[in-house]
């Protein structure tokens, strides 16, 4: 089973909503990424500024009058014995000083952090400090779920000679920035929600506007019929693509009307040809025996024959019989060609059907009705014609070696009149089921095959239907249904 796809309007609507959602997600992702980058840059810059200030503070103390010690590496613990705590307190940062070999000289780190600080610096850190142009190294690591930075750089004496290695451990406290990010995301979420709702409305209106012209074209195409005059599409303020489609449809309508006229003309001509052939064929059949009869009478005519009057009488009867046949042919074609005129009148269907059956006078025709009076609006003459043709058709379908039986029933069903006419004839073969109501179709040796076609025409003119059910060698039942009013 073929899966039903989404309509063009739904695709436009969903595409626009998806575009807004993707844009919102992308903006949020870029915002969070930008925050992380800015946060790292902020903490790195802050540590760099503090490092520069602490180095300046240490150099000033080394060169001040408060320092009574000789400025060299082994005296660093004595030089900054007390001052290092003041500097740490002023700059709100822990300070550790190492010798040039990586051994700890002095530190303000206490507790477990001091134990960590008492370790010698790794050779990798010493190499990075020595081998960089700025003689600096920045290390970032995670500890207990928190991010720490550690900067390593030289402090120098007055001659810019390295005196010790300064280590500043720095905790990246991002609570403030995290709160700012959360507030920003909350605000942008509200904005995104508003944009999304707006996008829903715009997408709905835009998709409706885009598909409005297509819906008009689709409706016109669905209404297009070959047998009627079709209206062209007139749409203002459309895109170039829609205008091209409309122009193509209008051109197709012009071509369709021309083709319909040509087809109707061709069909009429073909119908007249077929009708002329049928009339000629049916008239030719009785003319042939009439010609032979006249020729035979002319050849054997003898005024002195004692039986001349008897022969003239037989000759006249033969001609009259063939003339009657030609008259019935003309009447049949005339009745079929005449479109039934609806002269509806309120009548009792039961009474009219009984009247139609009276002309047969056969006792094997059995009539029944669900009620003595079934009122409906129908043309009296045409109703009689329908019944007589169907009954006559049933009689002709019964073989001569079989006891005939025709059942006629009138009943009402859901505000409709139903007439059933059943026979016990030979039935209709399977290959002829689709041809029963076609003009000129007949399985009998006599007749023109117009009776059932005429019945169908009358019934459909009165907004009714005619169907049949047939079983081979058991009979056929015709069902005529038409509304009461």
XYZ file of C-alpha atoms in Angstrom:
485
model
C 0.000 0.000 0.000
C 1.413 3.352 -0.981
C 2.182 5.599 1.959
C 0.471 8.950 1.819
C 2.975 11.831 1.749
C 2.657 15.221 3.399
C 0.993 18.021 1.488
C 3.030 20.876 0.029
C 1.493 23.276 2.550
C 2.472 21.027 5.487
C 6.013 20.722 4.153
C 6.401 24.507 3.949
C 4.995 24.896 7.467
C 7.238 22.211 8.978
C 10.303 23.472 7.096
C 9.909 26.986 8.497
C 9.346 25.739 12.057
C 12.337 23.397 11.772
C 14.450 26.271 10.484
C 13.547 28.427 13.505
C 14.259 25.557 15.921
C 17.620 24.818 14.314
C 18.515 28.511 14.401
C 17.555 28.700 18.093
C 19.615 25.619 18.969
C 22.569 26.914 16.971
C 22.443 30.326 18.674
C 22.225 28.707 22.116
C 25.156 26.400 21.317
C 27.296 29.263 20.037
C 26.377 31.317 23.112
C 27.466 28.577 25.540
C 30.656 27.976 23.573
C 31.385 31.717 23.508
C 30.778 31.895 27.262
C 33.301 29.134 27.903
C 35.884 30.835 25.711
C 35.293 34.189 27.389
C 35.401 32.561 30.819
C 38.778 30.982 30.077
C 40.129 34.237 28.629
C 38.803 36.161 31.638
C 40.445 33.882 34.225
C 43.675 33.670 32.244
C 43.858 37.452 31.921
C 42.988 37.928 35.595
C 45.739 35.510 36.665
C 48.179 37.275 34.348
C 47.361 40.667 35.878
C 47.693 39.327 39.426
C 50.980 37.646 38.506
C 52.332 40.912 37.127
C 51.230 42.849 40.223
C 52.692 40.290 42.634
C 56.015 40.233 40.721
C 56.134 44.037 40.895
C 55.363 43.948 44.609
C 58.095 41.333 45.241
C 60.729 43.292 43.268
C 59.911 46.498 45.121
C 60.274 44.764 48.456
C 63.618 43.263 47.371
C 64.901 46.706 46.489
C 63.411 48.493 49.485
C 65.171 49.524 52.686
C 63.195 46.924 54.597
C 65.274 44.177 53.049
C 68.468 43.687 55.070
C 69.435 40.416 53.406
C 71.686 39.901 50.452
C 69.602 39.294 47.360
C 70.332 35.718 46.334
C 68.340 32.532 45.930
C 69.233 30.844 49.221
C 68.195 33.991 51.166
C 64.731 34.188 49.593
C 63.004 32.381 52.517
C 64.500 34.887 54.941
C 63.828 37.931 52.755
C 60.116 37.161 52.365
C 59.606 35.404 55.663
C 56.860 37.754 56.819
C 56.220 39.938 53.785
C 55.034 37.091 51.571
C 51.924 36.692 53.742
C 51.160 40.405 53.473
C 51.504 40.251 49.705
C 49.291 37.137 49.545
C 46.666 38.836 51.680
C 46.736 42.029 49.612
C 46.339 40.221 46.271
C 44.069 37.458 47.637
C 46.188 34.706 46.108
C 48.421 31.937 47.477
C 52.114 32.345 46.686
C 54.885 29.735 46.426
C 58.558 30.436 45.673
C 60.908 27.729 44.316
C 64.600 27.782 43.665
C 65.891 27.463 40.148
C 66.190 23.687 40.561
C 62.529 23.321 41.492
C 62.907 22.984 45.263
C 60.376 24.761 47.489
C 61.715 27.842 49.275
C 58.657 29.394 50.892
C 54.849 29.171 50.450
C 51.659 30.563 51.892
C 49.770 27.345 50.993
C 48.507 25.558 54.107
C 47.122 22.082 54.860
C 46.945 19.488 52.117
C 47.725 22.116 49.536
C 50.958 22.838 51.337
C 51.840 19.147 51.178
C 51.266 19.343 47.465
C 53.330 22.492 47.186
C 56.238 20.987 49.117
C 56.895 18.667 46.230
C 59.601 19.694 43.822
C 58.601 21.037 40.467
C 58.554 18.555 37.619
C 61.434 18.652 35.200
C 58.889 19.222 32.395
C 57.745 22.474 34.048
C 61.347 23.609 34.556
C 62.160 22.888 30.899
C 59.129 24.857 29.677
C 60.084 27.841 31.859
C 63.673 27.757 30.648
C 62.912 27.179 26.980
C 60.213 29.817 26.410
C 61.044 33.355 25.413
C 58.954 34.817 28.221
C 60.182 32.220 30.740
C 56.607 31.492 31.733
C 54.361 28.422 31.929
C 50.605 28.148 32.552
C 49.079 24.858 33.673
C 45.334 24.087 33.879
C 44.001 21.009 35.686
C 40.888 19.636 37.420
C 40.828 18.899 41.123
C 37.754 17.784 43.115
C 35.472 18.969 40.326
C 37.045 22.450 40.265
C 39.321 23.969 37.654
C 42.696 25.330 38.766
C 45.340 27.323 36.934
C 48.959 27.486 38.000
C 51.370 30.027 36.593
C 55.144 29.625 36.779
C 57.540 32.480 36.068
C 60.896 33.891 37.176
C 61.384 36.725 39.649
C 64.639 38.550 39.004
C 67.061 40.757 40.895
C 68.144 44.264 39.922
C 70.372 42.885 37.167
C 67.447 40.875 35.688
C 69.089 37.668 36.773
C 66.647 34.860 37.724
C 66.363 34.672 41.453
C 63.511 32.215 42.071
C 60.454 30.667 40.456
C 57.104 32.221 41.373
C 54.094 29.854 41.438
C 50.569 31.201 41.760
C 47.757 28.605 42.108
C 44.461 30.122 40.923
C 40.951 28.735 41.353
C 38.583 29.523 38.448
C 35.528 30.562 40.389
C 32.869 30.951 37.682
C 29.793 31.324 39.899
C 29.230 34.893 38.826
C 29.702 34.140 35.134
C 27.564 30.991 35.443
C 24.757 33.035 36.960
C 25.118 35.557 34.173
C 24.971 32.748 31.599
C 21.894 31.229 33.241
C 20.113 34.574 33.299
C 21.080 35.169 29.673
C 19.790 31.738 28.631
C 16.526 32.341 30.492
C 16.038 35.658 28.714
C 16.951 34.237 25.323
C 14.625 31.246 25.943
C 11.730 33.643 26.402
C 12.776 35.444 23.233
C 13.050 32.145 21.359
C 9.610 31.089 22.590
C 8.142 34.354 21.332
C 9.960 33.959 18.009
C 8.747 30.359 17.747
C 5.115 31.337 18.320
C 5.509 34.149 15.816
C 7.087 31.707 13.379
C 4.104 29.368 13.814
C 1.718 32.166 12.860
C 3.859 33.434 9.973
C 4.498 29.908 8.682
C 0.782 29.121 8.770
C -0.194 32.314 6.953
C 2.683 32.095 4.486
C 2.064 28.436 3.645
C -1.643 29.199 3.251
C -0.846 32.128 0.955
C 1.625 30.088 -1.112
C -0.710 27.120 -1.517
C -3.867 29.196 -2.028
C -3.198 29.578 -5.720
C -2.254 25.911 -6.012
C -5.510 24.945 -4.236
C -7.488 27.050 -6.723
C -5.715 25.386 -9.628
C -6.234 21.936 -8.080
C -9.978 22.569 -7.630
C -10.295 23.749 -11.222
C -8.444 20.691 -12.516
C -10.689 18.380 -10.458
C -13.762 20.109 -11.920
C -12.513 19.814 -15.491
C -14.803 17.651 -17.590
C -14.752 16.832 -21.262
C -18.524 16.943 -21.626
C -19.046 20.463 -20.255
C -17.720 23.963 -20.750
C -14.856 24.543 -18.308
C -14.023 27.893 -16.779
C -10.525 29.313 -17.074
C -8.479 30.221 -14.012
C -8.240 33.929 -13.185
C -5.766 34.613 -10.348
C -4.267 38.026 -9.616
C -1.011 38.806 -7.800
C 0.737 35.471 -8.248
C 4.345 34.443 -8.681
C 5.910 33.848 -12.064
C 5.804 30.056 -11.567
C 2.097 30.057 -10.663
C 1.315 32.357 -13.588
C 3.079 29.950 -15.943
C 1.037 27.060 -14.531
C -2.228 29.042 -14.858
C -1.437 30.001 -18.453
C -0.672 26.373 -19.268
C -3.997 25.267 -17.758
C -5.954 27.947 -19.639
C -4.262 26.903 -22.892
C -5.173 23.304 -22.137
C -8.823 24.334 -21.597
C -8.891 26.003 -25.035
C -7.418 22.888 -26.634
C -9.799 20.681 -24.649
C -12.842 22.619 -25.868
C -11.666 22.328 -29.456
C -11.080 18.597 -28.985
C -14.486 18.199 -27.311
C -16.214 19.902 -30.248
C -14.345 17.712 -32.712
C -15.077 14.602 -30.671
C -18.781 15.443 -30.333
C -19.012 16.050 -34.067
C -17.198 12.802 -34.774
C -19.406 10.886 -32.328
C -22.577 12.306 -33.852
C -21.409 11.431 -37.322
C -20.423 7.940 -36.194
C -23.775 7.485 -34.415
C -25.677 8.520 -37.547
C -23.553 6.154 -39.637
C -24.241 3.273 -37.253
C -27.933 4.131 -37.087
C -28.120 4.365 -40.891
C -26.406 0.980 -41.218
C -28.790 -0.595 -38.707
C -31.905 0.907 -40.341
C -30.694 -0.143 -43.786
C -29.961 -3.645 -42.551
C -33.320 -4.055 -40.814
C -35.268 -2.681 -43.795
C -33.315 -4.813 -46.242
C -34.343 -8.002 -44.441
C -38.102 -7.763 -45.328
C -37.402 -6.221 -48.759
C -35.606 -9.316 -49.975
C -38.527 -11.748 -49.437
C -40.897 -9.085 -50.845
C -38.814 -8.886 -54.043
C -38.717 -12.671 -54.374
C -42.465 -12.914 -53.810
C -43.223 -10.318 -56.505
C -40.832 -11.954 -58.990
C -42.290 -15.390 -58.329
C -45.871 -14.070 -58.709
C -44.934 -12.259 -61.913
C -43.368 -15.390 -63.393
C -46.270 -17.717 -62.489
C -49.167 -15.278 -63.040
C -51.920 -16.809 -65.213
C -55.277 -14.978 -65.424
C -56.997 -18.153 -66.582
C -55.863 -20.153 -63.564
C -58.814 -21.362 -61.494
C -56.864 -20.657 -58.259
C -55.811 -17.160 -59.269
C -57.857 -15.460 -56.564
C -56.359 -17.714 -53.855
C -52.835 -17.018 -55.099
C -53.462 -13.250 -55.167
C -54.745 -13.452 -51.612
C -51.629 -15.340 -50.411
C -49.423 -12.901 -52.280
C -51.183 -9.919 -50.640
C -50.889 -11.452 -47.154
C -47.143 -11.994 -47.640
C -46.638 -8.378 -48.719
C -48.768 -7.043 -45.869
C -46.768 -9.128 -43.342
C -43.436 -7.748 -44.609
C -44.852 -4.202 -44.671
C -45.938 -4.631 -41.020
C -42.410 -5.787 -40.186
C -40.963 -2.658 -41.805
C -43.510 -0.538 -39.916
C -42.487 -2.093 -36.583
C -38.822 -1.418 -37.422
C -39.575 2.248 -38.109
C -41.606 2.524 -34.882
C -38.825 0.933 -32.818
C -36.192 3.350 -34.103
C -38.578 6.254 -33.670
C -39.292 5.334 -30.053
C -35.599 4.945 -29.252
C -34.614 8.211 -30.886
C -37.326 10.140 -29.048
C -35.972 11.376 -25.682
C -38.543 10.661 -22.964
C -40.263 13.875 -21.909
C -40.908 14.075 -18.210
C -44.636 14.639 -17.856
C -44.661 13.577 -14.246
C -47.964 13.075 -12.536
C -48.968 11.623 -9.184
C -50.170 8.091 -9.831
C -50.669 4.716 -8.190
C -47.780 2.567 -9.400
C -49.613 -0.656 -8.505
C -52.582 0.312 -10.674
C -50.419 1.368 -13.661
C -48.354 -1.838 -13.543
C -51.556 -3.934 -13.508
C -52.792 -1.899 -16.484
C -49.575 -2.612 -18.364
C -49.898 -6.359 -17.676
C -53.496 -6.524 -18.934
C -52.402 -6.461 -22.570
C -50.626 -9.825 -22.232
C -53.534 -11.950 -20.900
C -51.194 -14.863 -20.092
C -51.967 -16.733 -16.916
C -48.283 -17.467 -16.218
C -47.673 -13.776 -15.441
C -48.083 -13.390 -11.674
C -48.352 -9.938 -10.083
C -47.814 -9.104 -6.386
C -47.439 -5.940 -4.333
C -46.581 -5.038 -0.758
C -49.516 -2.597 -0.779
C -52.620 -1.897 -2.819
C -51.559 1.700 -3.247
C -48.015 2.952 -3.889
C -48.054 6.627 -4.823
C -45.216 8.181 -6.834
C -44.546 10.814 -9.491
C -43.874 9.286 -12.905
C -44.934 9.600 -16.515
C -47.844 7.175 -16.987
C -47.081 6.279 -20.626
C -43.372 5.780 -20.005
C -43.994 3.617 -16.911
C -46.249 1.363 -19.007
C -43.539 1.245 -21.678
C -40.927 0.189 -19.096
C -43.088 -2.638 -17.708
C -44.252 -3.960 -21.084
C -40.727 -3.992 -22.507
C -39.293 -5.837 -19.506
C -42.144 -8.381 -19.426
C -41.913 -8.883 -23.191
C -38.147 -9.326 -22.869
C -38.720 -11.959 -20.148
C -41.266 -13.862 -22.253
C -38.890 -13.953 -25.238
C -36.087 -15.309 -23.009
C -38.113 -18.435 -22.093
C -37.512 -21.467 -24.404
C -40.505 -23.028 -26.190
C -39.974 -26.379 -24.473
C -40.248 -24.875 -20.998
C -43.281 -23.855 -18.946
C -43.052 -20.057 -18.734
C -43.296 -18.121 -15.471
C -43.063 -14.328 -15.085
C -43.129 -12.756 -11.599
C -43.856 -9.017 -11.278
C -43.606 -7.358 -7.847
C -44.013 -3.769 -6.627
C -42.683 -2.654 -3.225
C -41.269 0.362 -1.403
C -37.784 0.672 0.116
C -36.471 3.783 1.899
C -38.721 6.282 0.098
C -38.098 4.566 -3.242
C -40.334 2.439 -5.510
C -38.896 -0.938 -6.514
C -40.327 -2.967 -9.432
C -39.010 -6.528 -9.798
C -39.624 -8.517 -12.993
C -38.292 -12.083 -12.900
C -38.452 -14.827 -15.529
C -37.395 -18.481 -15.646
C -35.700 -18.164 -19.023
C -32.260 -19.133 -20.247
C -30.565 -16.266 -18.414
C -27.734 -14.063 -19.686
C -24.319 -15.513 -20.464
C -21.295 -14.087 -18.690
C -19.771 -12.594 -21.840
C -22.992 -10.617 -22.506
C -23.485 -9.141 -19.011
C -21.872 -5.802 -19.942
C -23.803 -5.489 -23.234
C -27.403 -5.876 -22.026
C -28.283 -2.159 -22.125
C -26.285 -1.340 -25.269
C -28.341 -0.224 -28.320
C -28.524 -2.802 -31.124
C -27.488 -5.653 -28.823
C -29.828 -8.658 -28.930
C -29.594 -12.436 -28.605
C -32.924 -13.022 -30.374
C -33.377 -13.710 -34.044
C -35.954 -10.924 -34.303
C -35.980 -7.371 -32.956
C -33.500 -4.508 -33.118
C -32.045 -4.670 -29.593
C -33.404 -1.253 -28.614
C -35.970 -2.193 -25.941
C -33.675 -2.424 -22.877
C -31.659 0.619 -24.010
C -34.906 2.605 -24.193
C -35.995 1.333 -20.727
C -32.659 2.399 -19.221
C -32.993 5.819 -20.826
C -36.498 6.322 -19.376
C -35.542 5.154 -15.863
C -32.422 7.337 -15.666
C -34.382 10.333 -16.948
C -36.600 9.920 -13.865
C -33.509 9.840 -11.547
C -33.781 6.070 -11.148
C -31.609 3.025 -11.700
C -32.073 -0.340 -13.389
C -30.025 -3.425 -12.520
C -30.347 -7.140 -13.072
C -29.249 -10.464 -11.651
C -29.062 -13.479 -13.932
C -28.238 -17.151 -13.560
C -27.599 -19.318 -16.580
C -30.577 -21.613 -17.464
C -32.478 -20.454 -14.346
C -33.667 -16.988 -15.262
C -33.113 -13.257 -14.895
C -34.527 -10.659 -12.504
C -34.600 -6.979 -13.490
C -34.836 -4.398 -10.689
C -36.117 -0.899 -11.417
C -35.713 1.676 -8.624
C -36.876 5.299 -8.667
C -37.762 7.920 -6.031
C -41.364 8.537 -5.012
C -41.248 12.276 -5.502
